[in-house]
Amino acid sequence: EPEVTQTPSHQVTQMGQEVILRCVPISNHLYFYWYRQILGQKVEFLVSFYNNEISEKSEIFDDQFSVERPDGSNFTLKIRSTKLEDSAMYFCASSQSSGANVLTFGAGSRLTVL
Amino acid sequence: AQSVTQLGSHVSVSEGALVLLRCNYSSSVPPYLFWYVQYPNQGLQLLLKYTTGATLVKGINGFEAEFKKSETSFHLTKPSAHMSDAAEYFCAVSGKSGGSYIPTFGRGTSLIVHP
């Protein structure tokens, strides 16, 4: 069964460093998403991406964050200068369409900022 | 605006006992409702979803959920827990609010199954 893959599974970084989280969505999906979950809190929406541009973003997704689809397969989330509060599990997801369509999630990338 | 509240961050049951995971939602438009499950080191997988029609929805692994509009609830149940059901369960709501269908998730409920 097709799956969404995320790398790395766990990254530890120093505050102020740049981090890039990578995702390979399902090949025939058109919509891509990043969510995050701080330990013990809700899974929060960050950004959605369609047709090579951001379609929606939340208040969390400030200028520190950026997303890119550099080629036909990868979808990346970059955090320019990490803060302690960026420590979380980051989930990538993709879907064939919007609406009531189901999102397929990756296993997540755990980011720890020291 | 939409939101999801999952009551209980942890639910513990014995193998063979009824599983009940609670989810209440808030939505200004007719909701689409989802339950996802996450097993260790895996992504969130869809258990079941409600869009329209029959309010009792059956999903995989014997789980079902009932949409109750009057109670704004979408609780997940399974008659008899199995050890393999131990996982994190997430309720989500979406709906065409301002043209957006982005799902909003709860914080998740960890299901613990005792032998």
mmCIF file of C-alpha atoms in Angstrom:
data_model
loop_
_atom_site.group_PDB
_atom_site.id
_atom_site.type_symbol
_atom_site.label_atom_id
_atom_site.label_comp_id
_atom_site.label_asym_id
_atom_site.label_seq_id
_atom_site.Cartn_x
_atom_site.Cartn_y
_atom_site.Cartn_z
ATOM 1 C CA GLU A 1 0.000 0.000 0.000
ATOM 2 C CA PRO A 2 1.372 3.451 -0.864
ATOM 3 C CA GLU A 3 2.697 5.396 2.076
ATOM 4 C CA VAL A 4 4.064 8.780 3.020
ATOM 5 C CA THR A 5 7.669 8.626 4.171
ATOM 6 C CA GLN A 6 9.372 11.167 6.410
ATOM 7 C CA THR A 7 13.010 11.734 7.233
ATOM 8 C CA PRO A 8 14.644 12.020 9.655
ATOM 9 C CA SER A 9 12.632 10.135 12.235
ATOM 10 C CA HIS A 10 14.346 12.074 15.009
ATOM 11 C CA GLN A 11 16.541 15.156 14.897
ATOM 12 C CA VAL A 12 18.253 16.936 17.742
ATOM 13 C CA THR A 13 19.458 20.464 17.080
ATOM 14 C CA GLN A 14 20.750 23.499 18.904
ATOM 15 C CA MET A 15 18.602 26.587 19.292
ATOM 16 C CA GLY A 16 19.109 28.976 16.394
ATOM 17 C CA GLN A 17 20.063 26.280 13.904
ATOM 18 C CA GLU A 18 18.217 25.647 10.653
ATOM 19 C CA VAL A 19 16.356 22.389 10.252
ATOM 20 C CA ILE A 20 14.893 20.774 7.157
ATOM 21 C CA LEU A 21 12.342 18.012 7.509
ATOM 22 C CA ARG A 22 11.691 15.923 4.447
ATOM 23 C CA CYS A 23 8.643 14.124 3.196
ATOM 24 C CA VAL A 24 7.848 11.991 0.180
ATOM 25 C CA PRO A 25 4.074 12.115 -0.377
ATOM 26 C CA ILE A 26 2.095 9.506 -2.265
ATOM 27 C CA SER A 27 2.890 9.923 -5.920
ATOM 28 C CA ASN A 28 -0.582 10.645 -7.321
ATOM 29 C CA HIS A 29 -1.624 12.948 -4.479
ATOM 30 C CA LEU A 30 -2.001 16.645 -5.199
ATOM 31 C CA TYR A 31 -2.412 18.213 -1.758
ATOM 32 C CA PHE A 32 0.314 18.245 0.867
ATOM 33 C CA TYR A 33 0.230 19.221 4.507
ATOM 34 C CA TRP A 34 2.384 19.730 7.560
ATOM 35 C CA TYR A 35 1.019 19.322 11.058
ATOM 36 C CA ARG A 36 2.836 19.296 14.362
ATOM 37 C CA GLN A 37 2.159 17.954 17.836
ATOM 38 C CA ILE A 38 3.890 19.360 20.867
ATOM 39 C CA LEU A 39 4.068 16.701 23.562
ATOM 40 C CA GLY A 40 0.716 16.345 25.306
ATOM 41 C CA GLN A 41 -1.024 18.877 23.098
ATOM 42 C CA LYS A 42 -3.241 18.804 20.031
ATOM 43 C CA VAL A 43 -2.141 17.944 16.547
ATOM 44 C CA GLU A 44 -1.961 21.424 15.008
ATOM 45 C CA PHE A 45 -2.214 22.384 11.367
ATOM 46 C CA LEU A 46 0.747 24.327 9.992
ATOM 47 C CA VAL A 47 0.393 24.616 6.234
ATOM 48 C CA SER A 48 -1.137 23.109 3.119
ATOM 49 C CA PHE A 49 0.375 23.142 -0.353
ATOM 50 C CA TYR A 50 -1.255 22.695 -3.723
ATOM 51 C CA ASN A 51 -0.190 23.397 -7.265
ATOM 52 C CA ASN A 52 3.280 24.463 -6.137
ATOM 53 C CA GLU A 53 2.149 27.098 -3.714
ATOM 54 C CA ILE A 54 0.872 27.480 -0.193
ATOM 55 C CA SER A 55 -2.913 27.196 -0.187
ATOM 56 C CA GLU A 56 -3.463 27.774 3.527
ATOM 57 C CA LYS A 57 -1.382 28.378 6.606
ATOM 58 C CA SER A 58 -2.057 28.761 10.292
ATOM 59 C CA GLU A 59 -0.904 31.459 12.682
ATOM 60 C CA ILE A 60 1.873 29.136 13.798
ATOM 61 C CA PHE A 61 3.396 29.165 10.320
ATOM 62 C CA ASP A 62 5.299 32.438 10.611
ATOM 63 C CA ASP A 63 8.330 33.736 8.748
ATOM 64 C CA GLN A 64 10.535 31.184 10.478
ATOM 65 C CA PHE A 65 8.864 28.429 8.483
ATOM 66 C CA SER A 66 8.901 27.691 4.787
ATOM 67 C CA VAL A 67 7.849 24.811 2.573
ATOM 68 C CA GLU A 68 9.097 23.707 -0.762
ATOM 69 C CA ARG A 69 8.546 21.023 -3.335
ATOM 70 C CA PRO A 70 11.994 21.095 -4.917
ATOM 71 C CA ASP A 71 11.354 18.244 -7.306
ATOM 72 C CA GLY A 72 8.509 15.959 -8.311
ATOM 73 C CA SER A 73 8.646 13.847 -5.193
ATOM 74 C CA ASN A 74 9.936 15.658 -2.090
ATOM 75 C CA PHE A 75 8.040 18.104 0.090
ATOM 76 C CA THR A 76 10.138 19.870 2.702
ATOM 77 C CA LEU A 77 9.533 21.957 5.802
ATOM 78 C CA LYS A 78 12.321 24.342 6.783
ATOM 79 C CA ILE A 79 12.632 26.058 10.115
ATOM 80 C CA ARG A 80 15.181 28.847 9.727
ATOM 81 C CA SER A 81 16.236 29.506 13.294
ATOM 82 C CA THR A 82 14.856 26.966 15.706
ATOM 83 C CA LYS A 83 13.508 27.875 19.120
ATOM 84 C CA LEU A 84 12.992 25.658 22.133
ATOM 85 C CA GLU A 85 9.239 25.778 21.565
ATOM 86 C CA ASP A 86 9.669 24.255 18.097
ATOM 87 C CA SER A 87 10.350 20.923 19.763
ATOM 88 C CA ALA A 88 7.522 18.695 18.576
ATOM 89 C CA MET A 89 6.545 15.810 16.355
ATOM 90 C CA TYR A 90 6.063 17.033 12.808
ATOM 91 C CA PHE A 91 3.692 15.089 10.576
ATOM 92 C CA CYS A 92 3.552 15.287 6.809
ATOM 93 C CA ALA A 93 0.373 14.235 5.015
ATOM 94 C CA SER A 94 -0.972 14.122 1.496
ATOM 95 C CA SER A 95 -4.371 13.676 -0.146
ATOM 96 C CA GLN A 96 -5.757 13.238 -3.636
ATOM 97 C CA SER A 97 -8.158 16.137 -3.274
ATOM 98 C CA SER A 98 -9.627 18.449 -0.690
ATOM 99 C CA GLY A 99 -13.127 18.186 0.701
ATOM 100 C CA ALA A 100 -13.877 15.134 2.792
ATOM 101 C CA ASN A 101 -10.916 13.381 1.335
ATOM 102 C CA VAL A 102 -8.783 11.368 3.690
ATOM 103 C CA LEU A 103 -5.272 12.464 4.543
ATOM 104 C CA THR A 104 -2.502 9.878 4.475
ATOM 105 C CA PHE A 105 0.107 10.621 7.118
ATOM 106 C CA GLY A 106 3.736 9.803 7.518
ATOM 107 C CA ALA A 107 5.154 8.397 10.754
ATOM 108 C CA GLY A 108 6.427 11.784 11.813
ATOM 109 C CA SER A 109 9.736 13.490 12.488
ATOM 110 C CA ARG A 110 10.518 14.219 16.106
ATOM 111 C CA LEU A 111 12.418 17.481 16.490
ATOM 112 C CA THR A 112 14.205 18.232 19.739
ATOM 113 C CA VAL A 113 15.659 21.713 20.146
ATOM 114 C CA LEU A 114 18.223 22.139 22.923
ATOM 115 C CA ALA B 1 -14.166 27.888 13.226
ATOM 116 C CA GLN B 2 -13.975 24.287 14.298
ATOM 117 C CA SER B 3 -12.473 22.394 17.196
ATOM 118 C CA VAL B 4 -12.273 18.930 18.696
ATOM 119 C CA THR B 5 -12.205 17.856 22.314
ATOM 120 C CA GLN B 6 -11.132 14.357 23.223
ATOM 121 C CA LEU B 7 -11.991 13.556 26.807
ATOM 122 C CA GLY B 8 -9.284 11.589 28.547
ATOM 123 C CA SER B 9 -5.701 11.537 27.378
ATOM 124 C CA HIS B 10 -5.503 7.877 28.452
ATOM 125 C CA VAL B 11 -8.154 5.167 28.507
ATOM 126 C CA SER B 12 -7.379 1.791 30.042
ATOM 127 C CA VAL B 13 -9.484 -1.330 29.433
ATOM 128 C CA SER B 14 -9.130 -5.053 29.899
ATOM 129 C CA GLU B 15 -8.895 -7.343 26.915
ATOM 130 C CA GLY B 16 -12.436 -8.268 25.874
ATOM 131 C CA ALA B 17 -14.002 -5.190 27.461
ATOM 132 C CA LEU B 18 -15.904 -2.443 25.693
ATOM 133 C CA VAL B 19 -13.827 0.384 24.251
ATOM 134 C CA LEU B 20 -15.298 3.892 24.353
ATOM 135 C CA LEU B 21 -13.234 6.871 23.239
ATOM 136 C CA ARG B 22 -15.002 10.204 23.447
ATOM 137 C CA CYS B 23 -14.926 13.002 20.918
ATOM 138 C CA ASN B 24 -16.921 16.210 20.909
ATOM 139 C CA TYR B 25 -16.626 18.729 18.132
ATOM 140 C CA SER B 26 -17.525 22.288 17.384
ATOM 141 C CA SER B 27 -18.228 23.405 13.844
ATOM 142 C CA SER B 28 -20.118 26.282 12.272
ATOM 143 C CA VAL B 29 -20.831 24.223 9.150
ATOM 144 C CA PRO B 30 -21.982 20.637 8.619
ATOM 145 C CA PRO B 31 -19.010 18.610 9.760
ATOM 146 C CA TYR B 32 -17.034 15.814 8.256
ATOM 147 C CA LEU B 33 -15.723 13.665 11.091
ATOM 148 C CA PHE B 34 -12.831 11.260 11.229
ATOM 149 C CA TRP B 35 -11.099 8.873 13.571
ATOM 150 C CA TYR B 36 -7.469 8.070 12.941
ATOM 151 C CA VAL B 37 -5.255 5.566 14.751
ATOM 152 C CA GLN B 38 -1.509 5.733 15.233
ATOM 153 C CA TYR B 39 0.467 2.633 16.130
ATOM 154 C CA PRO B 40 4.019 3.053 17.447
ATOM 155 C CA ASN B 41 6.458 4.362 14.838
ATOM 156 C CA GLN B 42 3.755 4.606 12.183
ATOM 157 C CA GLY B 43 1.717 7.402 10.631
ATOM 158 C CA LEU B 44 -1.889 8.187 11.430
ATOM 159 C CA GLN B 45 -4.200 5.768 9.621
ATOM 160 C CA LEU B 46 -7.877 6.298 8.938
ATOM 161 C CA LEU B 47 -10.212 4.152 11.048
ATOM 162 C CA LEU B 48 -13.477 5.567 9.783
ATOM 163 C CA LYS B 49 -15.155 8.746 8.594
ATOM 164 C CA TYR B 50 -18.566 10.353 8.525
ATOM 165 C CA THR B 51 -19.570 12.705 5.748
ATOM 166 C CA THR B 52 -23.316 12.424 5.158
ATOM 167 C CA GLY B 53 -26.016 9.783 5.386
ATOM 168 C CA ALA B 54 -26.108 7.031 7.978
ATOM 169 C CA THR B 55 -24.998 8.342 11.336
ATOM 170 C CA LEU B 56 -23.545 5.033 12.505
ATOM 171 C CA VAL B 57 -20.285 4.493 10.692
ATOM 172 C CA LYS B 58 -18.341 1.262 10.689
ATOM 173 C CA GLY B 59 -14.598 1.207 10.276
ATOM 174 C CA ILE B 60 -11.724 -1.185 10.238
ATOM 175 C CA ASN B 61 -10.814 -3.621 13.015
ATOM 176 C CA GLY B 62 -14.360 -3.733 14.414
ATOM 177 C CA PHE B 63 -14.528 -0.066 15.381
ATOM 178 C CA GLU B 64 -17.579 2.085 14.828
ATOM 179 C CA ALA B 65 -18.656 5.612 15.659
ATOM 180 C CA GLU B 66 -21.978 7.381 15.801
ATOM 181 C CA PHE B 67 -22.536 10.971 14.725
ATOM 182 C CA LYS B 68 -24.916 12.661 17.146
ATOM 183 C CA LYS B 69 -25.645 16.156 15.970
ATOM 184 C CA SER B 70 -27.701 17.093 19.032
ATOM 185 C CA GLU B 71 -24.782 16.192 21.287
ATOM 186 C CA THR B 72 -22.053 17.353 18.861
ATOM 187 C CA SER B 73 -20.356 14.040 19.482
ATOM 188 C CA PHE B 74 -18.633 11.350 17.465
ATOM 189 C CA HIS B 75 -17.593 8.748 20.025
ATOM 190 C CA LEU B 76 -15.608 5.710 18.934
ATOM 191 C CA THR B 77 -16.559 2.263 20.219
ATOM 192 C CA LYS B 78 -15.550 -1.352 19.896
ATOM 193 C CA PRO B 79 -17.467 -4.120 21.673
ATOM 194 C CA SER B 80 -14.438 -6.166 22.667
ATOM 195 C CA ALA B 81 -10.902 -4.838 23.032
ATOM 196 C CA HIS B 82 -7.947 -6.741 21.697
ATOM 197 C CA MET B 83 -4.343 -6.329 22.751
ATOM 198 C CA SER B 84 -3.521 -5.143 19.234
ATOM 199 C CA ASP B 85 -5.888 -2.178 19.670
ATOM 200 C CA ALA B 86 -3.386 -0.470 21.971
ATOM 201 C CA ALA B 87 -2.507 2.741 20.129
ATOM 202 C CA GLU B 88 -3.100 6.490 19.988
ATOM 203 C CA TYR B 89 -6.497 7.541 18.600
ATOM 204 C CA PHE B 90 -7.206 10.927 17.081
ATOM 205 C CA CYS B 91 -10.557 12.492 16.315
ATOM 206 C CA ALA B 92 -10.725 15.151 13.597
ATOM 207 C CA VAL B 93 -13.327 17.474 12.120
ATOM 208 C CA SER B 94 -13.389 19.300 8.828
ATOM 209 C CA GLY B 95 -15.956 21.147 6.831
ATOM 210 C CA LYS B 96 -16.237 23.863 4.283
ATOM 211 C CA SER B 97 -15.571 26.771 6.591
ATOM 212 C CA GLY B 98 -14.445 29.803 4.613
ATOM 213 C CA GLY B 99 -13.694 27.541 1.667
ATOM 214 C CA SER B 100 -11.328 25.403 3.713
ATOM 215 C CA TYR B 101 -11.537 21.691 4.357
ATOM 216 C CA ILE B 102 -8.414 21.497 6.495
ATOM 217 C CA PRO B 103 -9.027 18.937 9.249
ATOM 218 C CA THR B 104 -8.717 20.039 12.852
ATOM 219 C CA PHE B 105 -7.477 17.354 15.243
ATOM 220 C CA GLY B 106 -7.833 16.667 18.915
ATOM 221 C CA ARG B 107 -4.929 15.914 21.237
ATOM 222 C CA GLY B 108 -5.397 12.185 20.970
ATOM 223 C CA THR B 109 -6.344 9.448 23.403
ATOM 224 C CA SER B 110 -3.959 6.668 24.260
ATOM 225 C CA LEU B 111 -5.752 3.339 24.541
ATOM 226 C CA ILE B 112 -4.133 0.873 26.924
ATOM 227 C CA VAL B 113 -5.328 -2.728 26.852
ATOM 228 C CA HIS B 114 -4.579 -4.983 29.806
ATOM 229 C CA PRO B 115 -4.454 -8.784 29.514
#
